[in-house]
Every structure is written in structure tokens, then in C-alpha cells.
Amino acid sequence: MAARPRLNSCSTPHAEGLAPMNASRFHTVGQALSVFCVAWSAQLAVAANPGQVASTASPAAGPHGDLIYTSLRTGSSQIFRIDADGARETRLTQSQHSELQPVWSRQGRIAFVSTRSGGGDIYTMDAQGGDLRQLTSRPGLEQSVAWSADGQHLAYIGETDGRAELRLIKADGTGDRLIAADMAEVGSPAWSPDGTKIAFNANVNGKLRVFVFDLVSGAITPAAEGKGGEFGPVWSPDGRSLVFVHSGSRTEGVNLRKVQLGSQTSVALTKDGYTNSQPQFSPDGSKLLFLSNASSQGSTMNVHVMNADGTGVVNLTRWEHADMGASWSDDGRYVYFMSFRDWPGQIYRIGADGQGLQRLTKSASQEGFPVGRPAATTVAAAARNP
């Protein structure tokens, strides 16, 4: 097989939602997750041979299951939407700038990061690309946007004088405020299902740890016992536990750990000495989707699924080239992911049982980081207005 071109590398795993970190202290993350950096940098690059833009006739809002993703086919990173079966595709952003990190709200609105106004600000739009609203206009880069379950607030990482900060803003762009003012290396904000808490990672006293901010009391408490090298928290659908990534020693690898809220005692879900990252609970909470290079003995990353207790690990994609950016369908029956098996990266769908692989995008340029539209479930408890 002919060798494929290599993308330029980067030093910070932004695709994990992390603020810049000291590479010497987190060498395992920096080295093992470099593939995520590479793909993230590619979103900012101009495609060498952009393909023709597919038809963008705007259909009515599709059913739950629509995907949003970024594409380099027009020469800059733009946001597209495609039906879950790949039947219809719509270009949502129409700028000459970089449009990145799109994420659905449960109500069907899309937040994203755009460079159209400078270094990088947060915008929102509807599912057809209309009703565009600019929420932030701060200097520096805003990124890692996360919606509250009721769609009324967004958490994000803002930059002030080169320092990453956890911030909160209302969906209408008002009430922007700073959270966790004295913490460094802040990243990966994640809302609890009931909208009353935000989990995130931050460096305190030289250790990268996962914390929980309570919007009701204003308290910030550690989520786990504090092994250090903790990042990328995700909530279980019932809001009772968190799963996060732990970067250990070179022999320990990068693994997933789970902690019950309030216990601060985490348990290992993976412990194979390789890289296991980007966990996502299935909609019903019974499974965990994640990326791992354990099956390839430390080589390429593939998409895996396992039971929520860490048992029953299955490699869904088993391919010699990297698979990444995995996302559940709203009913948990399918997994969407980006794969480099068709250079320079296309989007695929596969059954949660590993059957029925289908290529959804068919351009000559990079299509990446698919995000499945979540089901519009009832919010258990609305967050107080911060």
C-alpha cells in the first residue's frame, strides 16, 4: 500500500478540549494523543485540492439523527449537516473563515467557534444555518463549547492574556461571566444532565484534576481522589457518575476511570498500558464509546465500545488507519466516526454491534468530527439563572 502524506503535528491536544499544558509533565498525553492534534490542526488548514461543493439545497429540518461536521472541501473549514443515512447534505456556514467545533443543543440549535470576527468567537445558528447570532467578542480564542440540557446556557473555555478560563454565558449572549478564576489549564467543560453542575479539568498545585462546579451553591469540589493527569470528564445520563481520562506513567498508559458523584474514589475501566480516550456514554447509559490503540498494540486509534462497568470491550472499526471523533446516534443503535481509511478523512456510520459499515461523505477533501443530534429529552431540573 502506498504511503500516505503526513499532516503537520502540534504540541497541544486541543481536540481533547484541553488548554495548553506542559509537555514534559504530560508526555504520555502529548505523544499518544498526537493523532487528535493532527486532525485538529487540519481543520484550520486549507485543503490542497478542495473538492466540488455538494448540493446545498436546504431541506426541512431533518429528524433526530442528523449529523453536523466540519469539511475542508471549500478551502476553509465549514460546517455541514447530513442525514443519518447519508441521503441529504446541507452546507450550514457560508463564510471564507474557519468554522469549527459545532455542537448540537437538545433543542436543535448549533453552537460553534468561528474566526470570522477575529481570533475565534462563539456563534449559534439554527439547524438550517439561519438565525446566526454572535455570542462572544472577547479578545483571544473561545473554544470547547458545551450546552446546558435546557439550551439556556453555554459553558466554554475563554482565553485572557494567554490563560484558559472556564466561562458561562446565556444563550442570548448576555451574562458572560468567569468561573474558577484562580485555576490554570482549564478545559473540557461538561454539563450534568439536570443542568445544575459543570464538570471540567484544571491544574491545581501542579496536578491536572477533574472538578465539579455547582451552579446552585457556587462551590467547586474535586470529583476524584486526585491522582493527577485527569481530564475530559463526561457525565452518565443519570447524573450520578463521571468518567474521565487519566494519564499515568509510560507503563500505565492513558486510561478511563469512573467515579460516583460525591465518593471521590475512582475505579479503572481500562488498564492496558495503551491510550484510551474520548469516552461517551450511550443514551441509555449502559455502554461507553471510546477511542483506543490497545488492539493495534499502540499504533492506530480505533473506535471501541464497552459496558459502563468496563467489561465487554469490542473494537468496532478494526482498521490500520486512524479512526476518531466518534459519536452516538440519538437512539444508541449507531456510531458515527471519522476515518482516514479514505484519505484525507471521511465520515462513516457503523452499528453499535460492529455491523453495517457505511461511508456517509464522499468528497475529495477532509470531512471530520461528526456530532450526532441528541434526542430532545425532558430536563430533570432546570439550572438556576447564573
mmCIF file of C-alpha atoms in Angstrom:
data_model
loop_
_atom_site.group_PDB
_atom_site.id
_atom_site.type_symbol
_atom_site.label_atom_id
_atom_site.label_comp_id
_atom_site.label_asym_id
_atom_site.label_seq_id
_atom_site.Cartn_x
_atom_site.Cartn_y
_atom_site.Cartn_z
ATOM 1 C CA MET A 1 0.000 0.000 0.000
ATOM 2 C CA ALA A 2 1.345 3.400 -0.963
ATOM 3 C CA ALA A 3 2.470 5.656 1.846
ATOM 4 C CA ARG A 4 0.014 8.431 2.677
ATOM 5 C CA PRO A 5 1.042 12.014 3.286
ATOM 6 C CA ARG A 6 1.529 13.093 6.863
ATOM 7 C CA LEU A 7 -0.104 16.128 8.380
ATOM 8 C CA ASN A 8 1.850 18.605 10.430
ATOM 9 C CA SER A 9 1.895 17.784 14.131
ATOM 10 C CA CYS A 10 1.050 20.089 17.012
ATOM 11 C CA SER A 11 2.081 20.258 20.645
ATOM 12 C CA THR A 12 -1.253 20.524 22.424
ATOM 13 C CA PRO A 13 -4.142 18.039 22.368
ATOM 14 C CA HIS A 14 -6.838 20.654 21.649
ATOM 15 C CA ALA A 15 -9.105 18.025 20.207
ATOM 16 C CA GLU A 16 -9.493 16.736 23.736
ATOM 17 C CA GLY A 17 -10.679 20.178 24.848
ATOM 18 C CA LEU A 18 -7.572 20.849 26.914
ATOM 19 C CA ALA A 19 -5.903 24.165 27.473
ATOM 20 C CA PRO A 20 -2.176 24.212 26.625
ATOM 21 C CA MET A 21 -0.173 22.127 29.061
ATOM 22 C CA ASN A 22 3.422 21.462 29.951
ATOM 23 C CA ALA A 23 4.534 18.749 27.548
ATOM 24 C CA SER A 24 7.271 17.435 29.841
ATOM 25 C CA ARG A 25 4.806 16.679 32.625
ATOM 26 C CA PHE A 26 2.130 15.214 30.389
ATOM 27 C CA HIS A 27 4.348 13.496 27.849
ATOM 28 C CA THR A 28 2.078 10.496 27.599
ATOM 29 C CA VAL A 29 -0.916 12.579 26.554
ATOM 30 C CA GLY A 30 1.126 14.727 24.211
ATOM 31 C CA GLN A 31 2.655 11.744 22.449
ATOM 32 C CA ALA A 32 -0.165 9.229 22.474
ATOM 33 C CA LEU A 33 -2.895 11.704 21.513
ATOM 34 C CA SER A 34 -0.899 13.414 18.802
ATOM 35 C CA VAL A 35 -3.247 11.990 16.201
ATOM 36 C CA PHE A 36 -6.036 14.168 17.624
ATOM 37 C CA CYS A 37 -3.799 17.232 17.432
ATOM 38 C CA VAL A 38 -3.003 16.451 13.853
ATOM 39 C CA ALA A 39 -6.616 16.201 12.817
ATOM 40 C CA TRP A 40 -7.495 19.335 14.773
ATOM 41 C CA SER A 41 -4.761 21.309 13.019
ATOM 42 C CA ALA A 42 -6.029 20.018 9.700
ATOM 43 C CA GLN A 43 -9.351 21.741 10.312
ATOM 44 C CA LEU A 44 -7.527 25.050 10.323
ATOM 45 C CA ALA A 45 -5.542 24.303 7.183
ATOM 46 C CA VAL A 46 -6.552 24.956 3.594
ATOM 47 C CA ALA A 47 -7.174 21.800 1.585
ATOM 48 C CA ALA A 48 -4.625 21.345 -1.180
ATOM 49 C CA ASN A 49 -7.237 20.179 -3.704
ATOM 50 C CA PRO A 50 -10.687 21.079 -2.386
ATOM 51 C CA GLY A 51 -13.450 19.008 -3.950
ATOM 52 C CA GLN A 52 -16.591 20.307 -5.532
ATOM 53 C CA VAL A 53 -19.243 21.514 -3.106
ATOM 54 C CA ALA A 54 -22.158 19.122 -2.940
ATOM 55 C CA SER A 55 -25.683 20.339 -3.490
ATOM 56 C CA THR A 56 -26.725 22.575 -0.620
ATOM 57 C CA ALA A 57 -30.440 22.782 -1.321
ATOM 58 C CA SER A 58 -31.714 23.248 2.193
ATOM 59 C CA PRO A 59 -34.183 20.548 3.215
ATOM 60 C CA ALA A 60 -36.598 20.927 6.074
ATOM 61 C CA ALA A 61 -35.193 20.201 9.487
ATOM 62 C CA GLY A 62 -34.331 16.542 9.464
ATOM 63 C CA PRO A 63 -35.355 14.024 12.101
ATOM 64 C CA HIS A 64 -33.255 13.345 15.141
ATOM 65 C CA GLY A 65 -30.154 11.575 13.925
ATOM 66 C CA ASP A 66 -28.853 14.372 11.710
ATOM 67 C CA LEU A 67 -25.083 14.808 11.861
ATOM 68 C CA ILE A 68 -23.102 18.024 11.836
ATOM 69 C CA TYR A 69 -19.428 18.005 10.919
ATOM 70 C CA THR A 70 -16.625 20.145 9.543
ATOM 71 C CA SER A 71 -15.430 19.984 5.933
ATOM 72 C CA LEU A 72 -12.418 21.420 4.107
ATOM 73 C CA ARG A 73 -13.918 20.938 0.638
ATOM 74 C CA THR A 74 -14.437 24.688 0.071
ATOM 75 C CA GLY A 75 -10.892 25.678 1.092
ATOM 76 C CA SER A 76 -11.674 26.641 4.685
ATOM 77 C CA SER A 77 -13.284 24.654 7.477
ATOM 78 C CA GLN A 78 -17.071 24.916 7.093
ATOM 79 C CA ILE A 79 -19.960 23.245 8.901
ATOM 80 C CA PHE A 80 -22.229 20.809 7.084
ATOM 81 C CA ARG A 81 -25.227 18.728 8.099
ATOM 82 C CA ILE A 82 -26.084 15.322 6.683
ATOM 83 C CA ASP A 83 -28.943 12.914 7.262
ATOM 84 C CA ALA A 84 -28.058 9.964 9.452
ATOM 85 C CA ASP A 85 -28.175 7.656 6.423
ATOM 86 C CA GLY A 86 -26.107 9.996 4.225
ATOM 87 C CA ALA A 87 -29.042 10.733 1.893
ATOM 88 C CA ARG A 88 -29.122 14.535 2.065
ATOM 89 C CA GLU A 89 -26.335 17.005 2.792
ATOM 90 C CA THR A 90 -26.577 20.728 3.557
ATOM 91 C CA ARG A 91 -23.866 23.344 3.915
ATOM 92 C CA LEU A 92 -24.726 25.423 7.005
ATOM 93 C CA THR A 93 -21.985 28.083 7.115
ATOM 94 C CA GLN A 94 -21.107 30.255 4.130
ATOM 95 C CA SER A 95 -18.013 32.197 5.186
ATOM 96 C CA GLN A 96 -14.399 32.269 3.983
ATOM 97 C CA HIS A 97 -13.185 31.829 7.556
ATOM 98 C CA SER A 98 -12.700 28.778 9.753
ATOM 99 C CA GLU A 99 -15.880 27.417 11.348
ATOM 100 C CA LEU A 100 -15.057 24.798 13.991
ATOM 101 C CA GLN A 101 -16.280 22.619 16.881
ATOM 102 C CA PRO A 102 -20.016 22.500 16.087
ATOM 103 C CA VAL A 103 -22.213 21.026 18.807
ATOM 104 C CA TRP A 104 -25.975 20.430 18.991
ATOM 105 C CA SER A 105 -28.231 21.572 21.781
ATOM 106 C CA ARG A 106 -31.050 19.195 22.680
ATOM 107 C CA GLN A 107 -33.422 21.768 21.243
ATOM 108 C CA GLY A 108 -31.783 21.555 17.794
ATOM 109 C CA ARG A 109 -29.678 24.721 17.872
ATOM 110 C CA ILE A 110 -25.985 24.599 16.927
ATOM 111 C CA ALA A 111 -23.119 26.384 18.697
ATOM 112 C CA PHE A 112 -19.710 26.673 17.057
ATOM 113 C CA VAL A 113 -16.424 28.576 17.042
ATOM 114 C CA SER A 114 -15.735 30.967 14.165
ATOM 115 C CA THR A 115 -12.727 33.067 13.192
ATOM 116 C CA ARG A 116 -14.878 35.410 11.070
ATOM 117 C CA SER A 117 -14.717 38.112 13.750
ATOM 118 C CA GLY A 118 -11.077 37.714 14.732
ATOM 119 C CA GLY A 119 -9.217 35.194 16.845
ATOM 120 C CA GLY A 120 -12.188 32.921 17.464
ATOM 121 C CA ASP A 121 -15.636 33.656 18.933
ATOM 122 C CA ILE A 122 -18.739 31.631 19.738
ATOM 123 C CA TYR A 123 -21.760 31.757 17.444
ATOM 124 C CA THR A 124 -25.047 29.899 17.325
ATOM 125 C CA MET A 125 -27.392 29.102 14.447
ATOM 126 C CA ASP A 126 -30.470 27.016 13.764
ATOM 127 C CA ALA A 127 -30.430 23.576 12.132
ATOM 128 C CA GLN A 128 -30.664 25.107 8.646
ATOM 129 C CA GLY A 129 -27.773 27.538 9.187
ATOM 130 C CA GLY A 130 -30.089 30.535 9.732
ATOM 131 C CA ASP A 131 -30.706 32.860 12.681
ATOM 132 C CA LEU A 132 -26.957 33.412 13.137
ATOM 133 C CA ARG A 133 -26.023 35.008 16.475
ATOM 134 C CA GLN A 134 -22.594 36.050 17.741
ATOM 135 C CA LEU A 135 -22.405 35.406 21.493
ATOM 136 C CA THR A 136 -18.843 36.430 22.357
ATOM 137 C CA SER A 137 -16.496 39.190 21.208
ATOM 138 C CA ARG A 138 -13.665 38.872 23.695
ATOM 139 C CA PRO A 139 -10.002 39.056 22.654
ATOM 140 C CA GLY A 140 -8.317 35.684 22.338
ATOM 141 C CA LEU A 141 -9.714 32.288 21.402
ATOM 142 C CA GLU A 142 -13.019 30.909 22.702
ATOM 143 C CA GLN A 143 -13.484 27.146 22.358
ATOM 144 C CA SER A 144 -14.828 23.872 23.806
ATOM 145 C CA VAL A 145 -18.461 24.987 23.874
ATOM 146 C CA ALA A 146 -20.978 22.921 25.854
ATOM 147 C CA TRP A 147 -24.760 23.418 26.016
ATOM 148 C CA SER A 148 -26.826 23.079 29.157
ATOM 149 C CA ALA A 149 -29.556 20.464 28.763
ATOM 150 C CA ASP A 150 -32.301 23.100 28.696
ATOM 151 C CA GLY A 151 -30.496 25.083 25.976
ATOM 152 C CA GLN A 152 -30.475 28.284 28.037
ATOM 153 C CA HIS A 153 -26.755 28.498 28.841
ATOM 154 C CA LEU A 154 -23.382 27.570 27.383
ATOM 155 C CA ALA A 155 -20.115 26.844 29.150
ATOM 156 C CA TYR A 156 -16.922 27.474 27.233
ATOM 157 C CA ILE A 157 -13.183 27.975 27.556
ATOM 158 C CA GLY A 158 -12.114 31.578 27.004
ATOM 159 C CA GLU A 159 -8.622 32.991 26.730
ATOM 160 C CA THR A 160 -7.429 36.041 28.647
ATOM 161 C CA ASP A 161 -3.791 37.088 28.211
ATOM 162 C CA GLY A 162 -2.959 33.544 27.099
ATOM 163 C CA ARG A 163 -4.680 31.965 30.104
ATOM 164 C CA ALA A 164 -7.529 29.468 29.582
ATOM 165 C CA GLU A 165 -10.596 30.159 31.729
ATOM 166 C CA LEU A 166 -13.926 28.465 32.341
ATOM 167 C CA ARG A 167 -16.743 30.862 31.462
ATOM 168 C CA LEU A 168 -20.525 30.788 31.385
ATOM 169 C CA ILE A 169 -22.865 32.692 29.066
ATOM 170 C CA LYS A 170 -26.599 32.763 28.372
ATOM 171 C CA ALA A 171 -27.845 31.562 25.006
ATOM 172 C CA ASP A 172 -28.803 35.135 24.065
ATOM 173 C CA GLY A 173 -25.208 36.306 24.594
ATOM 174 C CA THR A 174 -25.808 38.092 27.899
ATOM 175 C CA GLY A 175 -24.479 37.327 31.365
ATOM 176 C CA ASP A 176 -20.975 36.258 30.306
ATOM 177 C CA ARG A 177 -19.014 35.532 33.468
ATOM 178 C CA LEU A 178 -15.877 33.845 34.725
ATOM 179 C CA ILE A 179 -15.889 30.610 36.729
ATOM 180 C CA ALA A 180 -12.873 29.115 38.509
ATOM 181 C CA ALA A 181 -10.844 32.318 38.382
ATOM 182 C CA ASP A 182 -7.698 31.028 40.096
ATOM 183 C CA MET A 183 -7.242 27.777 38.181
ATOM 184 C CA ALA A 184 -4.826 27.065 35.323
ATOM 185 C CA GLU A 185 -5.003 24.695 32.338
ATOM 186 C CA VAL A 186 -8.796 24.725 32.435
ATOM 187 C CA GLY A 187 -10.653 22.665 29.833
ATOM 188 C CA SER A 188 -13.329 20.137 28.854
ATOM 189 C CA PRO A 189 -16.494 21.670 30.350
ATOM 190 C CA ALA A 190 -19.381 19.193 30.603
ATOM 191 C CA TRP A 191 -22.882 19.902 31.936
ATOM 192 C CA SER A 192 -24.674 17.496 34.244
ATOM 193 C CA PRO A 193 -27.921 16.140 32.738
ATOM 194 C CA ASP A 194 -30.040 18.195 35.148
ATOM 195 C CA GLY A 195 -28.178 21.415 34.315
ATOM 196 C CA THR A 196 -27.105 22.192 37.882
ATOM 197 C CA LYS A 197 -23.406 21.298 37.636
ATOM 198 C CA ILE A 198 -20.438 21.624 35.293
ATOM 199 C CA ALA A 199 -17.524 19.186 35.350
ATOM 200 C CA PHE A 200 -14.180 20.360 33.994
ATOM 201 C CA ASN A 201 -10.441 19.789 34.347
ATOM 202 C CA ALA A 202 -7.952 22.261 35.801
ATOM 203 C CA ASN A 203 -4.433 22.369 37.195
ATOM 204 C CA VAL A 204 -4.252 22.997 40.937
ATOM 205 C CA ASN A 205 -0.994 22.706 42.871
ATOM 206 C CA GLY A 206 0.753 21.117 39.905
ATOM 207 C CA LYS A 207 -1.863 18.410 39.292
ATOM 208 C CA LEU A 208 -4.371 18.282 36.459
ATOM 209 C CA ARG A 209 -7.607 17.175 38.127
ATOM 210 C CA VAL A 210 -11.331 16.942 37.423
ATOM 211 C CA PHE A 211 -13.603 19.301 39.351
ATOM 212 C CA VAL A 212 -17.343 19.911 39.620
ATOM 213 C CA PHE A 213 -18.838 23.404 39.794
ATOM 214 C CA ASP A 214 -22.260 23.574 41.473
ATOM 215 C CA LEU A 215 -24.331 26.382 39.957
ATOM 216 C CA VAL A 216 -26.693 26.401 42.945
ATOM 217 C CA SER A 217 -24.136 26.735 45.764
ATOM 218 C CA GLY A 218 -21.241 28.148 43.741
ATOM 219 C CA ALA A 219 -18.927 25.510 45.238
ATOM 220 C CA ILE A 220 -16.097 23.896 43.263
ATOM 221 C CA THR A 221 -15.118 20.441 44.522
ATOM 222 C CA PRO A 222 -12.743 17.725 43.258
ATOM 223 C CA ALA A 223 -14.557 14.873 41.535
ATOM 224 C CA ALA A 224 -11.959 12.201 42.270
ATOM 225 C CA GLU A 225 -9.100 11.445 44.631
ATOM 226 C CA GLY A 226 -6.572 13.487 42.677
ATOM 227 C CA LYS A 227 -4.100 11.178 41.008
ATOM 228 C CA GLY A 228 -3.135 13.965 38.625
ATOM 229 C CA GLY A 229 -3.278 13.817 34.844
ATOM 230 C CA GLU A 230 -7.111 13.773 34.916
ATOM 231 C CA PHE A 231 -9.071 15.379 32.083
ATOM 232 C CA GLY A 232 -12.020 15.084 29.681
ATOM 233 C CA PRO A 233 -14.906 14.329 32.091
ATOM 234 C CA VAL A 234 -18.281 13.085 30.799
ATOM 235 C CA TRP A 235 -21.497 12.535 32.776
ATOM 236 C CA SER A 236 -23.568 9.400 32.918
ATOM 237 C CA PRO A 237 -27.127 10.058 31.674
ATOM 238 C CA ASP A 238 -28.494 9.701 35.209
ATOM 239 C CA GLY A 239 -26.017 12.300 36.519
ATOM 240 C CA ARG A 240 -24.724 10.006 39.260
ATOM 241 C CA SER A 241 -21.221 9.361 37.947
ATOM 242 C CA LEU A 242 -18.408 10.775 35.834
ATOM 243 C CA VAL A 243 -15.980 9.033 33.530
ATOM 244 C CA PHE A 244 -12.696 10.793 32.798
ATOM 245 C CA VAL A 245 -9.305 10.171 31.203
ATOM 246 C CA HIS A 246 -6.260 9.555 33.389
ATOM 247 C CA SER A 247 -2.753 9.942 32.002
ATOM 248 C CA GLY A 248 -0.414 7.810 34.082
ATOM 249 C CA SER A 249 3.200 6.783 33.674
ATOM 250 C CA ARG A 250 4.584 5.388 30.437
ATOM 251 C CA THR A 251 3.844 1.853 31.629
ATOM 252 C CA GLU A 252 0.364 2.744 32.929
ATOM 253 C CA GLY A 253 -0.694 4.444 29.697
ATOM 254 C CA VAL A 254 -3.753 6.652 29.273
ATOM 255 C CA ASN A 255 -6.870 5.056 30.714
ATOM 256 C CA LEU A 256 -10.510 5.665 31.571
ATOM 257 C CA ARG A 257 -11.688 5.895 35.165
ATOM 258 C CA LYS A 258 -15.162 6.175 36.673
ATOM 259 C CA VAL A 259 -16.229 7.895 39.885
ATOM 260 C CA GLN A 260 -19.596 8.063 41.623
ATOM 261 C CA LEU A 261 -20.514 11.675 42.330
ATOM 262 C CA GLY A 262 -19.600 12.517 45.923
ATOM 263 C CA SER A 263 -17.435 9.465 46.586
ATOM 264 C CA GLN A 264 -14.116 10.814 45.164
ATOM 265 C CA THR A 265 -12.918 7.211 44.795
ATOM 266 C CA SER A 266 -12.492 6.281 41.161
ATOM 267 C CA VAL A 267 -12.176 2.847 39.584
ATOM 268 C CA ALA A 268 -10.293 1.910 36.432
ATOM 269 C CA LEU A 269 -12.382 0.956 33.417
ATOM 270 C CA THR A 270 -9.334 0.331 31.221
ATOM 271 C CA LYS A 271 -5.809 -0.531 32.374
ATOM 272 C CA ASP A 272 -3.989 -1.907 29.373
ATOM 273 C CA GLY A 273 -0.975 0.417 29.194
ATOM 274 C CA TYR A 274 -2.053 1.992 25.896
ATOM 275 C CA THR A 275 -4.146 5.068 25.040
ATOM 276 C CA ASN A 276 -7.866 5.064 25.807
ATOM 277 C CA SER A 277 -9.615 8.374 25.363
ATOM 278 C CA GLN A 278 -12.725 10.419 24.469
ATOM 279 C CA PRO A 279 -15.360 8.416 26.385
ATOM 280 C CA GLN A 280 -19.068 8.930 25.678
ATOM 281 C CA PHE A 281 -21.984 7.274 27.420
ATOM 282 C CA SER A 282 -24.676 5.727 25.249
ATOM 283 C CA PRO A 283 -28.048 7.483 25.531
ATOM 284 C CA ASP A 284 -29.326 4.822 27.940
ATOM 285 C CA GLY A 285 -26.101 4.836 29.991
ATOM 286 C CA SER A 286 -25.416 1.134 29.545
ATOM 287 C CA LYS A 287 -22.417 1.470 27.213
ATOM 288 C CA LEU A 288 -19.317 3.606 26.764
ATOM 289 C CA LEU A 289 -17.935 4.608 23.407
ATOM 290 C CA PHE A 290 -14.214 5.433 23.361
ATOM 291 C CA LEU A 291 -11.065 5.513 21.251
ATOM 292 C CA SER A 292 -8.198 3.146 21.884
ATOM 293 C CA ASN A 293 -4.984 1.873 20.312
ATOM 294 C CA ALA A 294 -4.820 -1.191 22.549
ATOM 295 C CA SER A 295 -5.973 -3.511 19.761
ATOM 296 C CA SER A 296 -3.227 -2.184 17.483
ATOM 297 C CA GLN A 297 -0.601 -2.541 20.230
ATOM 298 C CA GLY A 298 -0.035 1.202 20.460
ATOM 299 C CA SER A 299 -0.333 2.034 16.768
ATOM 300 C CA THR A 300 -3.525 3.492 15.218
ATOM 301 C CA MET A 301 -6.627 4.521 17.160
ATOM 302 C CA ASN A 302 -9.876 2.623 16.578
ATOM 303 C CA VAL A 303 -13.415 3.127 17.850
ATOM 304 C CA HIS A 304 -14.336 0.825 20.740
ATOM 305 C CA VAL A 305 -17.409 0.191 22.871
ATOM 306 C CA MET A 306 -17.738 -1.473 26.259
ATOM 307 C CA ASN A 307 -20.216 -1.895 29.074
ATOM 308 C CA ALA A 308 -20.411 1.031 31.507
ATOM 309 C CA ASP A 309 -18.576 -1.058 34.132
ATOM 310 C CA GLY A 310 -15.589 -1.626 31.818
ATOM 311 C CA THR A 311 -16.454 -5.170 30.747
ATOM 312 C CA GLY A 312 -17.166 -6.470 27.265
ATOM 313 C CA VAL A 313 -14.727 -4.335 25.265
ATOM 314 C CA VAL A 314 -15.272 -4.553 21.489
ATOM 315 C CA ASN A 315 -13.245 -2.906 18.711
ATOM 316 C CA LEU A 316 -15.912 -1.690 16.287
ATOM 317 C CA THR A 317 -13.742 -0.435 13.453
ATOM 318 C CA ARG A 318 -10.537 -2.545 13.306
ATOM 319 C CA TRP A 319 -8.608 -0.668 10.637
ATOM 320 C CA GLU A 320 -4.936 0.055 10.010
ATOM 321 C CA HIS A 321 -5.508 3.805 9.583
ATOM 322 C CA ALA A 322 -6.773 6.075 12.342
ATOM 323 C CA ASP A 323 -10.453 6.293 13.281
ATOM 324 C CA MET A 324 -11.517 9.113 15.593
ATOM 325 C CA GLY A 325 -14.163 11.667 16.545
ATOM 326 C CA ALA A 326 -16.801 9.049 17.404
ATOM 327 C CA SER A 327 -20.378 9.999 18.327
ATOM 328 C CA TRP A 328 -23.535 8.040 19.242
ATOM 329 C CA SER A 329 -26.794 8.242 17.344
ATOM 330 C CA ASP A 330 -29.684 9.536 19.435
ATOM 331 C CA ASP A 331 -31.110 6.039 19.936
ATOM 332 C CA GLY A 332 -27.770 4.332 20.602
ATOM 333 C CA ARG A 333 -28.135 1.996 17.617
ATOM 334 C CA TYR A 334 -25.329 3.526 15.558
ATOM 335 C CA VAL A 335 -21.911 5.109 15.954
ATOM 336 C CA TYR A 336 -20.607 7.844 13.652
ATOM 337 C CA PHE A 337 -16.891 8.435 13.271
ATOM 338 C CA MET A 338 -14.170 9.998 11.146
ATOM 339 C CA SER A 339 -11.723 7.663 9.431
ATOM 340 C CA PHE A 340 -8.515 8.104 7.471
ATOM 341 C CA ARG A 341 -9.110 4.847 5.584
ATOM 342 C CA ASP A 342 -10.242 7.144 2.757
ATOM 343 C CA TRP A 343 -7.607 9.865 2.711
ATOM 344 C CA PRO A 344 -7.774 12.678 3.793
ATOM 345 C CA GLY A 345 -10.627 11.635 6.115
ATOM 346 C CA GLN A 346 -14.312 10.803 5.627
ATOM 347 C CA ILE A 347 -17.311 10.155 7.869
ATOM 348 C CA TYR A 348 -18.728 6.678 8.442
ATOM 349 C CA ARG A 349 -21.589 5.033 10.277
ATOM 350 C CA ILE A 350 -21.466 1.613 11.894
ATOM 351 C CA GLY A 351 -23.909 -0.343 14.033
ATOM 352 C CA ALA A 352 -23.219 -0.397 17.768
ATOM 353 C CA ASP A 353 -22.706 -4.137 17.317
ATOM 354 C CA GLY A 354 -19.930 -3.534 14.757
ATOM 355 C CA GLN A 355 -22.075 -4.472 11.762
ATOM 356 C CA GLY A 356 -23.275 -2.498 8.737
ATOM 357 C CA LEU A 357 -20.353 -0.164 7.998
ATOM 358 C CA GLN A 358 -21.436 2.697 5.697
ATOM 359 C CA ARG A 359 -19.477 5.629 4.294
ATOM 360 C CA LEU A 360 -21.626 8.782 4.579
ATOM 361 C CA THR A 361 -19.483 11.508 2.970
ATOM 362 C CA LYS A 362 -17.907 11.193 -0.448
ATOM 363 C CA SER A 363 -15.832 14.284 -1.158
ATOM 364 C CA ALA A 364 -12.159 14.570 -2.132
ATOM 365 C CA SER A 365 -11.388 16.713 0.933
ATOM 366 C CA GLN A 366 -11.314 16.138 4.661
ATOM 367 C CA GLU A 367 -14.662 15.612 6.392
ATOM 368 C CA GLY A 368 -14.306 15.330 10.132
ATOM 369 C CA PHE A 369 -15.538 15.262 13.701
ATOM 370 C CA PRO A 370 -19.192 14.231 13.298
ATOM 371 C CA VAL A 371 -21.613 15.106 16.098
ATOM 372 C CA GLY A 372 -24.919 13.263 16.230
ATOM 373 C CA ARG A 373 -28.027 15.245 17.110
ATOM 374 C CA PRO A 374 -29.188 14.230 20.612
ATOM 375 C CA ALA A 375 -32.732 13.260 21.458
ATOM 376 C CA ALA A 376 -34.816 16.058 22.955
ATOM 377 C CA THR A 377 -35.373 14.504 26.359
ATOM 378 C CA THR A 378 -37.086 16.166 29.289
ATOM 379 C CA VAL A 379 -34.703 18.082 31.512
ATOM 380 C CA ALA A 380 -34.848 16.721 35.065
ATOM 381 C CA ALA A 381 -34.213 20.061 36.715
ATOM 382 C CA ALA A 382 -33.571 23.397 35.055
ATOM 383 C CA ALA A 383 -30.440 25.242 36.113
ATOM 384 C CA ARG A 384 -30.861 28.458 38.012
ATOM 385 C CA ASN A 385 -30.010 31.591 36.080
ATOM 386 C CA PRO A 386 -26.337 32.177 36.946
#
